[in-house]
CSV table of C-alpha atoms and ligand atoms in Angstrom, one decimal:
chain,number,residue,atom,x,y,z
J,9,UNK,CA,170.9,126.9,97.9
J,10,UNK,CA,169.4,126.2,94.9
J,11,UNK,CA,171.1,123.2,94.6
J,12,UNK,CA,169.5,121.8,97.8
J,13,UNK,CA,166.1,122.7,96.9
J,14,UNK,CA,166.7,120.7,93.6
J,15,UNK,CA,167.9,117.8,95.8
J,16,UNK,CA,165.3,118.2,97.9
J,17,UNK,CA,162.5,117.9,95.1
J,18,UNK,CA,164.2,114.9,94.0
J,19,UNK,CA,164.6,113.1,97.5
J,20,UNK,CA,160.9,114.1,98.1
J,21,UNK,CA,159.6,113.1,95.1
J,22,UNK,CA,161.3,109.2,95.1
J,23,UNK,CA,160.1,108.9,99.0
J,24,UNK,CA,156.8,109.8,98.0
J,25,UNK,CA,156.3,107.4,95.3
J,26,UNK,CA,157.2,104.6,98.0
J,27,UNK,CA,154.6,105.9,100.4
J,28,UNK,CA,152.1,103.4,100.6
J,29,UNK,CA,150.0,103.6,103.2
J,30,UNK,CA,147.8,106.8,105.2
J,31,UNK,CA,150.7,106.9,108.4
J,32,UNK,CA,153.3,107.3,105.3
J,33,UNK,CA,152.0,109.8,103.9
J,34,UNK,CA,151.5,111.6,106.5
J,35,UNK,CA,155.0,111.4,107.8
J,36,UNK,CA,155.9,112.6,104.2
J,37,UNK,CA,153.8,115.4,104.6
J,38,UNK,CA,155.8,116.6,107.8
J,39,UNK,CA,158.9,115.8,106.9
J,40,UNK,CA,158.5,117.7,104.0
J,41,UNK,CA,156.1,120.9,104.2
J,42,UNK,CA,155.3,120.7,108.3
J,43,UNK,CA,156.3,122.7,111.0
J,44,UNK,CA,159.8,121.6,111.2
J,45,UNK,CA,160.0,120.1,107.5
J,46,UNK,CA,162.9,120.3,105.2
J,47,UNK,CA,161.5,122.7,103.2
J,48,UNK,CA,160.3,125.1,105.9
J,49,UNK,CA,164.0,124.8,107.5
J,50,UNK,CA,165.3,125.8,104.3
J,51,UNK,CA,163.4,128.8,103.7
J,52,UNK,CA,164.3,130.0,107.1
J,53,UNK,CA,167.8,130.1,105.8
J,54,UNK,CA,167.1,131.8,103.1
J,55,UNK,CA,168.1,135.6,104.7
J,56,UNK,CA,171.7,134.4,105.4
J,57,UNK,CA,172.2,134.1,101.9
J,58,UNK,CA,173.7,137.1,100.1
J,59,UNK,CA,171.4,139.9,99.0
J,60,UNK,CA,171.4,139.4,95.2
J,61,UNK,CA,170.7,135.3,95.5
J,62,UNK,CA,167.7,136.2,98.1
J,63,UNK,CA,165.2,137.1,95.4
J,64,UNK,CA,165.8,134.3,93.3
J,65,UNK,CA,165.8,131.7,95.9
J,66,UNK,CA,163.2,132.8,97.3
J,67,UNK,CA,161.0,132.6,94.2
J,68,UNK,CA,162.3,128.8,93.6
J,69,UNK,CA,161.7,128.1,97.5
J,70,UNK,CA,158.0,128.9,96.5
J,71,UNK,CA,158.1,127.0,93.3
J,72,UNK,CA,158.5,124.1,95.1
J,73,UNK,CA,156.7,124.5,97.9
J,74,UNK,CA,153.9,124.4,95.5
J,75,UNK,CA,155.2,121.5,93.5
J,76,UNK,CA,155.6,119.4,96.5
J,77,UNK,CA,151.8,120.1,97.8
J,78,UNK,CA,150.1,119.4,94.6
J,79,UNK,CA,152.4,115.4,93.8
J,80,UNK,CA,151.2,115.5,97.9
J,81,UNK,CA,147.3,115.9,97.0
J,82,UNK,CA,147.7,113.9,93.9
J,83,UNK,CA,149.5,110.4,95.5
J,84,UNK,CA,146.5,111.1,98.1
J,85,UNK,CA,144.0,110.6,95.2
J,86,UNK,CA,146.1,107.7,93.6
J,87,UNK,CA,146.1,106.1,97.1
J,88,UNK,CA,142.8,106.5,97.2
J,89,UNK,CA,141.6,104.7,94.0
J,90,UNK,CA,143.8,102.1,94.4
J,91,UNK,CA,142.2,101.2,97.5
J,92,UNK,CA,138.4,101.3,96.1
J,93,UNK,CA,139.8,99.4,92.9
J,94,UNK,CA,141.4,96.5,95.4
J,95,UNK,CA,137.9,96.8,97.7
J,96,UNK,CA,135.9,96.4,93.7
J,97,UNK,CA,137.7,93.5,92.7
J,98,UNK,CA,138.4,91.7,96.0
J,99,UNK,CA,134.7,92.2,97.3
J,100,UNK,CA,133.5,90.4,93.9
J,101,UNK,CA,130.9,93.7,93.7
J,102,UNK,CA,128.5,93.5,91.0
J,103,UNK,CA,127.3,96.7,90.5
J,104,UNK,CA,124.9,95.5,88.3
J,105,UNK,CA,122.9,92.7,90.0
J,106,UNK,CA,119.6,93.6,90.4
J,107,UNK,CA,118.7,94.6,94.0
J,108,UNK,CA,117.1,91.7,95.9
J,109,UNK,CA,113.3,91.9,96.3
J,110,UNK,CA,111.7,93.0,99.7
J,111,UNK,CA,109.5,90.8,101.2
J,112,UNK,CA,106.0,92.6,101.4
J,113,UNK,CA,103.3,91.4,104.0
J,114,UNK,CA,99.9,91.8,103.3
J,115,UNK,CA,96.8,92.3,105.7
J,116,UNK,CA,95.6,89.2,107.6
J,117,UNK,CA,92.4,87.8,105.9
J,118,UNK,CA,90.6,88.2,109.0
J,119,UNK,CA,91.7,92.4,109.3
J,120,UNK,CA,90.6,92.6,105.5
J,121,UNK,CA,87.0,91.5,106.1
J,122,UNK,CA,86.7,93.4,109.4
J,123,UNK,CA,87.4,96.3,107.2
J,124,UNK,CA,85.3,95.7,104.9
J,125,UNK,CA,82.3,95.1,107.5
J,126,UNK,CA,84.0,98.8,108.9
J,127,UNK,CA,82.8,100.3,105.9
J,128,UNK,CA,79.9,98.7,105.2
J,129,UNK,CA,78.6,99.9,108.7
J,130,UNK,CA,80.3,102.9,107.9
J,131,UNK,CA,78.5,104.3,105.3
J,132,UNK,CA,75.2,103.3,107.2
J,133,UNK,CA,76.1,105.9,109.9
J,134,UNK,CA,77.7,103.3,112.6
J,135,UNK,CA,80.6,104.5,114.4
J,136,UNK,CA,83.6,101.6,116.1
J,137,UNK,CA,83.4,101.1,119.6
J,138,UNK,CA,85.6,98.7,121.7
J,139,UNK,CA,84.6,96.7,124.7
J,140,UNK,CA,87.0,94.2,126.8
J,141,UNK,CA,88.2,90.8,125.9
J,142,UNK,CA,88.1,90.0,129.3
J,143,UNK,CA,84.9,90.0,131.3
J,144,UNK,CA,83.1,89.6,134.6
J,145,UNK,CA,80.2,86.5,134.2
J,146,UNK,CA,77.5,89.3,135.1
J,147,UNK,CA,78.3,91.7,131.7
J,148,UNK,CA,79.0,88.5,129.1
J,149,UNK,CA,75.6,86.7,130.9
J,150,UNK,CA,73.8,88.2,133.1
J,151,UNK,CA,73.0,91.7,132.0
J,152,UNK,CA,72.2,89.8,129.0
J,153,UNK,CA,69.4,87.9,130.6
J,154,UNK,CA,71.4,84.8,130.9
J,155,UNK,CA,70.8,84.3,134.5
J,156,UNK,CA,73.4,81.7,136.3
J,157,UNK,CA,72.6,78.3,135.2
J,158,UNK,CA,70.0,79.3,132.7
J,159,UNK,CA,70.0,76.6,129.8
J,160,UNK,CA,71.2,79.0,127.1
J,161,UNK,CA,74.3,79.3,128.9
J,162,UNK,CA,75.4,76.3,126.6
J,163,UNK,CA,75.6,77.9,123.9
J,164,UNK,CA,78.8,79.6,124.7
J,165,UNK,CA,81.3,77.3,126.1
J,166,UNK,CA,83.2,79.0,128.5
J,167,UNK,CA,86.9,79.7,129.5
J,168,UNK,CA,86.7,80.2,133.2
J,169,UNK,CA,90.0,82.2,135.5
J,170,UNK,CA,91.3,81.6,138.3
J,171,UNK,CA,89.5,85.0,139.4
J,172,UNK,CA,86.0,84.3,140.8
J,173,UNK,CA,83.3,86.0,137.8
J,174,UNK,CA,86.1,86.7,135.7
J,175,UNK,CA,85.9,85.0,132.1
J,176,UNK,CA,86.9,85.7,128.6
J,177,UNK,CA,84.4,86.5,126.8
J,178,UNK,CA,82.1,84.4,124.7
J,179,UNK,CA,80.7,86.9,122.1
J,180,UNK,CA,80.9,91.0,121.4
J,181,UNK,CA,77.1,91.2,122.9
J,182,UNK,CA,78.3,92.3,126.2
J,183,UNK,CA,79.3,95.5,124.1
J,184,UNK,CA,75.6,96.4,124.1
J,185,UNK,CA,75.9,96.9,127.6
J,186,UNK,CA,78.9,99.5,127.5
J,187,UNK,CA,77.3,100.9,123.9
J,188,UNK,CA,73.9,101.9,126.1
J,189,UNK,CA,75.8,103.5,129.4
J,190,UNK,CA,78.1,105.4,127.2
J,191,UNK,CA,75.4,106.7,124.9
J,192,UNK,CA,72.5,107.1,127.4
J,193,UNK,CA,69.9,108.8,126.7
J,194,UNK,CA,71.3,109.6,123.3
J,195,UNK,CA,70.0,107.3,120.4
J,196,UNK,CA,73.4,105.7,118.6
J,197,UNK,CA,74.4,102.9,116.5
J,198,UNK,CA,77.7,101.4,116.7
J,199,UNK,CA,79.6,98.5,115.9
J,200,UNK,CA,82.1,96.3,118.5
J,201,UNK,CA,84.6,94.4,116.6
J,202,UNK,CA,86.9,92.2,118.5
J,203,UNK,CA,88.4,88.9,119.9
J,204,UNK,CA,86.0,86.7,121.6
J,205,UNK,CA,86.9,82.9,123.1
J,206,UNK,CA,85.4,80.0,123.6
J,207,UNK,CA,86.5,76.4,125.4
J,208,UNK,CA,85.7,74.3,122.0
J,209,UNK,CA,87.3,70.9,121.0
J,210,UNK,CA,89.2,72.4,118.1
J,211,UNK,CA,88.2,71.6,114.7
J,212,UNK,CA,88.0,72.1,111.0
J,213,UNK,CA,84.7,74.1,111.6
J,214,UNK,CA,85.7,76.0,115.3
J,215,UNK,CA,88.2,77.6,116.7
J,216,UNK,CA,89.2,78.4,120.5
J,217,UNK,CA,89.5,82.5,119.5
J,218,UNK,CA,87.7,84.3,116.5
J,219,UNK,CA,86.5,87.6,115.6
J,220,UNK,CA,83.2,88.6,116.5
J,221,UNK,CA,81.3,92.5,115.1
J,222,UNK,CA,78.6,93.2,116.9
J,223,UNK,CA,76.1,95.8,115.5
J,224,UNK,CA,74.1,97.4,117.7
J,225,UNK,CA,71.1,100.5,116.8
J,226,UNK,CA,68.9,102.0,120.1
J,227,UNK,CA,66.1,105.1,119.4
J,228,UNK,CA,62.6,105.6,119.7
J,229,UNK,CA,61.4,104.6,116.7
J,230,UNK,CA,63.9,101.6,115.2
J,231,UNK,CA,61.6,98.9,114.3
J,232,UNK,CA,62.4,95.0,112.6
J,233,UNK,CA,61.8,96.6,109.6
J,234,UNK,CA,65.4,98.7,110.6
J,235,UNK,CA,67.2,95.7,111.1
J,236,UNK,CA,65.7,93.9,107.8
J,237,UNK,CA,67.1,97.3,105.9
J,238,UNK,CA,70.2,97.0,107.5
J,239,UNK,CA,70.9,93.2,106.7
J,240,UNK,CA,69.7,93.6,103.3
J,241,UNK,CA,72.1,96.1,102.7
J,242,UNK,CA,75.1,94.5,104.3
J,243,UNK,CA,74.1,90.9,102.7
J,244,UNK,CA,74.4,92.9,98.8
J,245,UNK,CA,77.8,94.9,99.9
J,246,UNK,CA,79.4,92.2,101.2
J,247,UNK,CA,78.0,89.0,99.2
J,248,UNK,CA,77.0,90.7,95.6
J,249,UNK,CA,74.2,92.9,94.3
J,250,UNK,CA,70.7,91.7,94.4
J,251,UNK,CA,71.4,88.4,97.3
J,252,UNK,CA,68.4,87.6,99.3
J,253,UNK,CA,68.2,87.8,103.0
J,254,UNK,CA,66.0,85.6,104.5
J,255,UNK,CA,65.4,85.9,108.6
J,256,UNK,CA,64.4,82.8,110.4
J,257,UNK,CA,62.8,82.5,113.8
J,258,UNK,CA,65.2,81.7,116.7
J,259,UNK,CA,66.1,81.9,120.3
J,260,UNK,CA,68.9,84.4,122.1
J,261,UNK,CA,67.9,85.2,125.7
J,262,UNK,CA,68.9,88.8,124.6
J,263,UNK,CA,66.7,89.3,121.8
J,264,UNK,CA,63.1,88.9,121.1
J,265,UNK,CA,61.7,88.4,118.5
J,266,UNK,CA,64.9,86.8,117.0
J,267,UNK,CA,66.2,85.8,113.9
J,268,UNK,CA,69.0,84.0,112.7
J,269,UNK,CA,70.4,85.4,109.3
J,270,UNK,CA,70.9,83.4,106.0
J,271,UNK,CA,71.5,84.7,102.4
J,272,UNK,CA,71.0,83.6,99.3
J,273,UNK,CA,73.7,81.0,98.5
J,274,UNK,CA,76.1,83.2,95.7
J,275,UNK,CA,77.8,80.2,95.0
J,276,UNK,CA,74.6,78.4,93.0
J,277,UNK,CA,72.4,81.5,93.2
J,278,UNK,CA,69.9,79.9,96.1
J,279,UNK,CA,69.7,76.5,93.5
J,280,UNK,CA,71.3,74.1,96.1
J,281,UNK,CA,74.9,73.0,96.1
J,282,UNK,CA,77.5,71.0,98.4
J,283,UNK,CA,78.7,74.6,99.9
J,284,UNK,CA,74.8,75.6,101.1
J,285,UNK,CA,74.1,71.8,102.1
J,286,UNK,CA,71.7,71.8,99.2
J,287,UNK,CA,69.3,74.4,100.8
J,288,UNK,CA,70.7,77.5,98.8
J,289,UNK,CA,70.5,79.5,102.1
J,290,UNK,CA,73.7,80.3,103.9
J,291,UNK,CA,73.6,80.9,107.2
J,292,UNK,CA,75.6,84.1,108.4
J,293,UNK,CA,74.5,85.6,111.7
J,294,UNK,CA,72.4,85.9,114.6
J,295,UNK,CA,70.4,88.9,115.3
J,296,UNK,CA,66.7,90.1,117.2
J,297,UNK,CA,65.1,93.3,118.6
J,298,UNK,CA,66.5,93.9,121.8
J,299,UNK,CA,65.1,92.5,125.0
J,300,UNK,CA,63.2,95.0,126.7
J,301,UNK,CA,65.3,93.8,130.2
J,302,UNK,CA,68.5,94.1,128.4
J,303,UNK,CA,67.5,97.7,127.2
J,304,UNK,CA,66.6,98.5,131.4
J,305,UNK,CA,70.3,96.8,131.8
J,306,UNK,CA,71.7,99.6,129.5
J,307,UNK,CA,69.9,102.5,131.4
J,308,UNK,CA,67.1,102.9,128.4
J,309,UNK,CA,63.7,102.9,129.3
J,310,UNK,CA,61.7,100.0,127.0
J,311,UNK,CA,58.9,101.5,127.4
J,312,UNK,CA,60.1,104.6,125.3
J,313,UNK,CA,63.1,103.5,123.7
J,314,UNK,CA,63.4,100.4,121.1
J,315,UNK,CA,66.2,98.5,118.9
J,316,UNK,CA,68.1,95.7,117.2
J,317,UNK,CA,71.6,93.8,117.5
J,318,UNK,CA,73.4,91.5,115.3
J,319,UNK,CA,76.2,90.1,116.0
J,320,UNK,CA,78.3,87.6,113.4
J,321,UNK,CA,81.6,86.1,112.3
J,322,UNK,CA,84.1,87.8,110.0
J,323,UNK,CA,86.2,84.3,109.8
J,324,UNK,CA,82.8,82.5,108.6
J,325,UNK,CA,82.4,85.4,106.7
J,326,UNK,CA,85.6,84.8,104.8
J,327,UNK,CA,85.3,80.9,104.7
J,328,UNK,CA,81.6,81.5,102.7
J,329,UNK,CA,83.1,84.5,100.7
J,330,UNK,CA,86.7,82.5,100.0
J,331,UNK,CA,85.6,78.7,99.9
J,332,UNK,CA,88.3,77.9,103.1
J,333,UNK,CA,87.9,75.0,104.0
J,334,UNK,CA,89.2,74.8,107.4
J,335,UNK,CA,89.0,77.5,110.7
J,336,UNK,CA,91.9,76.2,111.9
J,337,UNK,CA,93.6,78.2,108.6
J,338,UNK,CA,93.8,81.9,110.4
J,339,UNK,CA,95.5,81.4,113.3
J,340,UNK,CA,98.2,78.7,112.9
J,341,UNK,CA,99.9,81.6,111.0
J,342,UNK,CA,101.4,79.2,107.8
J,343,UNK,CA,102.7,81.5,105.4
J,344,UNK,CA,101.2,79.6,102.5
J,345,UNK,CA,97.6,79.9,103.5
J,346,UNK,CA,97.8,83.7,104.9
J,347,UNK,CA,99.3,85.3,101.2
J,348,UNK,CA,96.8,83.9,99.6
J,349,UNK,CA,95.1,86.9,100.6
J,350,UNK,CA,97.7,89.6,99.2
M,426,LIG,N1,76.1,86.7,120.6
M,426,LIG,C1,75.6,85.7,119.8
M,426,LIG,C2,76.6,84.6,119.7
M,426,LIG,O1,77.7,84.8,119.9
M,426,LIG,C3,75.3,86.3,118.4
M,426,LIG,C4,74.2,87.2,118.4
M,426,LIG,C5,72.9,86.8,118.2
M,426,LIG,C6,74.4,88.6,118.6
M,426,LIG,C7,71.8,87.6,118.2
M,426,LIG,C8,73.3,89.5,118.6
M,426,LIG,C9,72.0,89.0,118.4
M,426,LIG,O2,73.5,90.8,118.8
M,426,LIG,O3,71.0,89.8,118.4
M,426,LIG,O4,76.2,83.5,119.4
């Protein structure tokens, strides 16, 4: 008996030394220490022996039992790292290349200065509203006393559908509209960022879509004086301390008195340079006192109820503020212009 089990160890041992792969080893481990292994068909034998060889067999049969688990766990490990050291110098893994960089994006210019006018209204006490891109003819025009072939009406080229009255629309001032229903008879002052489109010949200096934020104030007391206050401010927070506004007498058929909106050119300080045209004005928006029939359009009574709108351009905004020289820039979505702005 004891002889066997010595053989046994020895025979076990040199077969697992030769194991090489997983399937191997595990038909070492049941031809060894399974079920119907050597060693447990051994041990089973071990009451025919004679009473005084029992307890001394038995105690080798144990001894390696043991022995032949643990080389079993260890050629597992050895296995095991041989593999990972093949994988390491195989795979050419160097552990210590550094990692390569993530590509980060970066806000498009056109989001950054929407924010920016976000907060600037913000802090003045304007909430965001939204209003649709597209539009029926009577909310971009007509509730905005552009009647049907009214003259004005070429000032906003046009993209038509194949949907009779329905249009993109031109500008964020049909926003009023929806600002006055939802608010009505409240007094409020929003702002209505968003996409508007026109039918232009493309060029350096406009674009088919842009950005538009309209700003709109209605109560019973707002005055010009309001909408100077609220220029002046955004002109400083936007453009630099201490710019001057100017307002200069225009036409909208939505506003009257109105105004367009220049500011002092930052680039020369209002002295005249080739970015002001020499006037050292720049001009940055359009804005008025609210027609008294676009305030009846809205549900507010004009008689009782006053107020201003503005509407301008983030993208000229950020061509003043950044020296672009070209709308076309923002949308065409080339790399190279758009992280400039990271
Ligand atoms: N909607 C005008 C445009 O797109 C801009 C504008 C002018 C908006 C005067 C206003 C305003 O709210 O009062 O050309």
């Amino acid at each position: 008996m004891l002889e066997k089990l010595t053989q046994l160890v020895n025979q076990a041992r040199s077969e697992l030394t030769a194991a090489q792969t997983s399937e191997q080893l595990e038909g070492w481990r049941l031809a060894y220490l399974g079920k119907k292994g050597a060693l447990t068909l051994l041990l089973r034998n071990l009451g025919s022996l004679p009473a005084d060889q029992r307890p001394e067999a038995g105690r080798v049969a144990n001894e390696v039992k043991m022995t032949l688990e643990s080389l079993y766990t260890a050629r597992v490990e050895e296995l095991r790292q041989g593999v990972l050291e093949t994988e390491l110098t195989r795979g050419a893994l160097d552990v210590h290349l550094p990692g390569r960089p993530q590509q980060l994006g970066n806000l498009h210019i056109s989001t950054q200065t929407l924010r920016e006018i976000y907060a600037i209204f913000g802090r003045l006490g304007f909430d965001i509203l939204r209003s649709p891109e597209v539009e029926d003819d009577y909310t971009n025009f007509q509730l905005l006393n552009i009647p049907q072939h009214h003259p004005a009406r070429d000032m906003w080229s046009t993209f038509y559908t194949d949907l009779p009255g329905v249009i993109l629309r031109t500008h964020t001032s049909p926003g009023q509209i929806y600002a006055m229903r939802k608010y009505y008879p409240q007094p409020f002052r929003v702002i209505l960022p968003g996409k508007c489109y026109r039918y232009e010949q493309v060029s350096s200096r406009s674009e088919q879509m842009f950005y538009q934020v309209e700003a709109i104030a209605v109560g019973e007391n707002i005055t010009m004086s309001d909408l100077k206050g609220v220029l002046t401010y955004f002109a400083r927070s936007m453009f630099g301390a201490d710019r001057k506004v100017r307002l200069r007498p225009s036409y909208f058929p939505f506003t009257e008195p109105s105004a367009e909106v220049d500011i002092e050119c930052f680039l020369c300080q209002g002295q005249g340079c080739p970015m002001c045209k020499h006037s050292g004005w720049l001009e940055i928006l359009g804005s008025g006192m609210i027609h008294p029939q676009v305030l009846r359009n809205g549900g507010y009574d004009p008689d009782r109820y006053t107020g201003f709108a503005l509407g301008m351009g983030p993208e000229r905004i950020a061509i003043l503020k950044h020296g672009i020289t070209d709308i076309r820039y923002f949308f065409n979505n080339d790399m190279r212009f758009l992280q400039q702005f990271a």
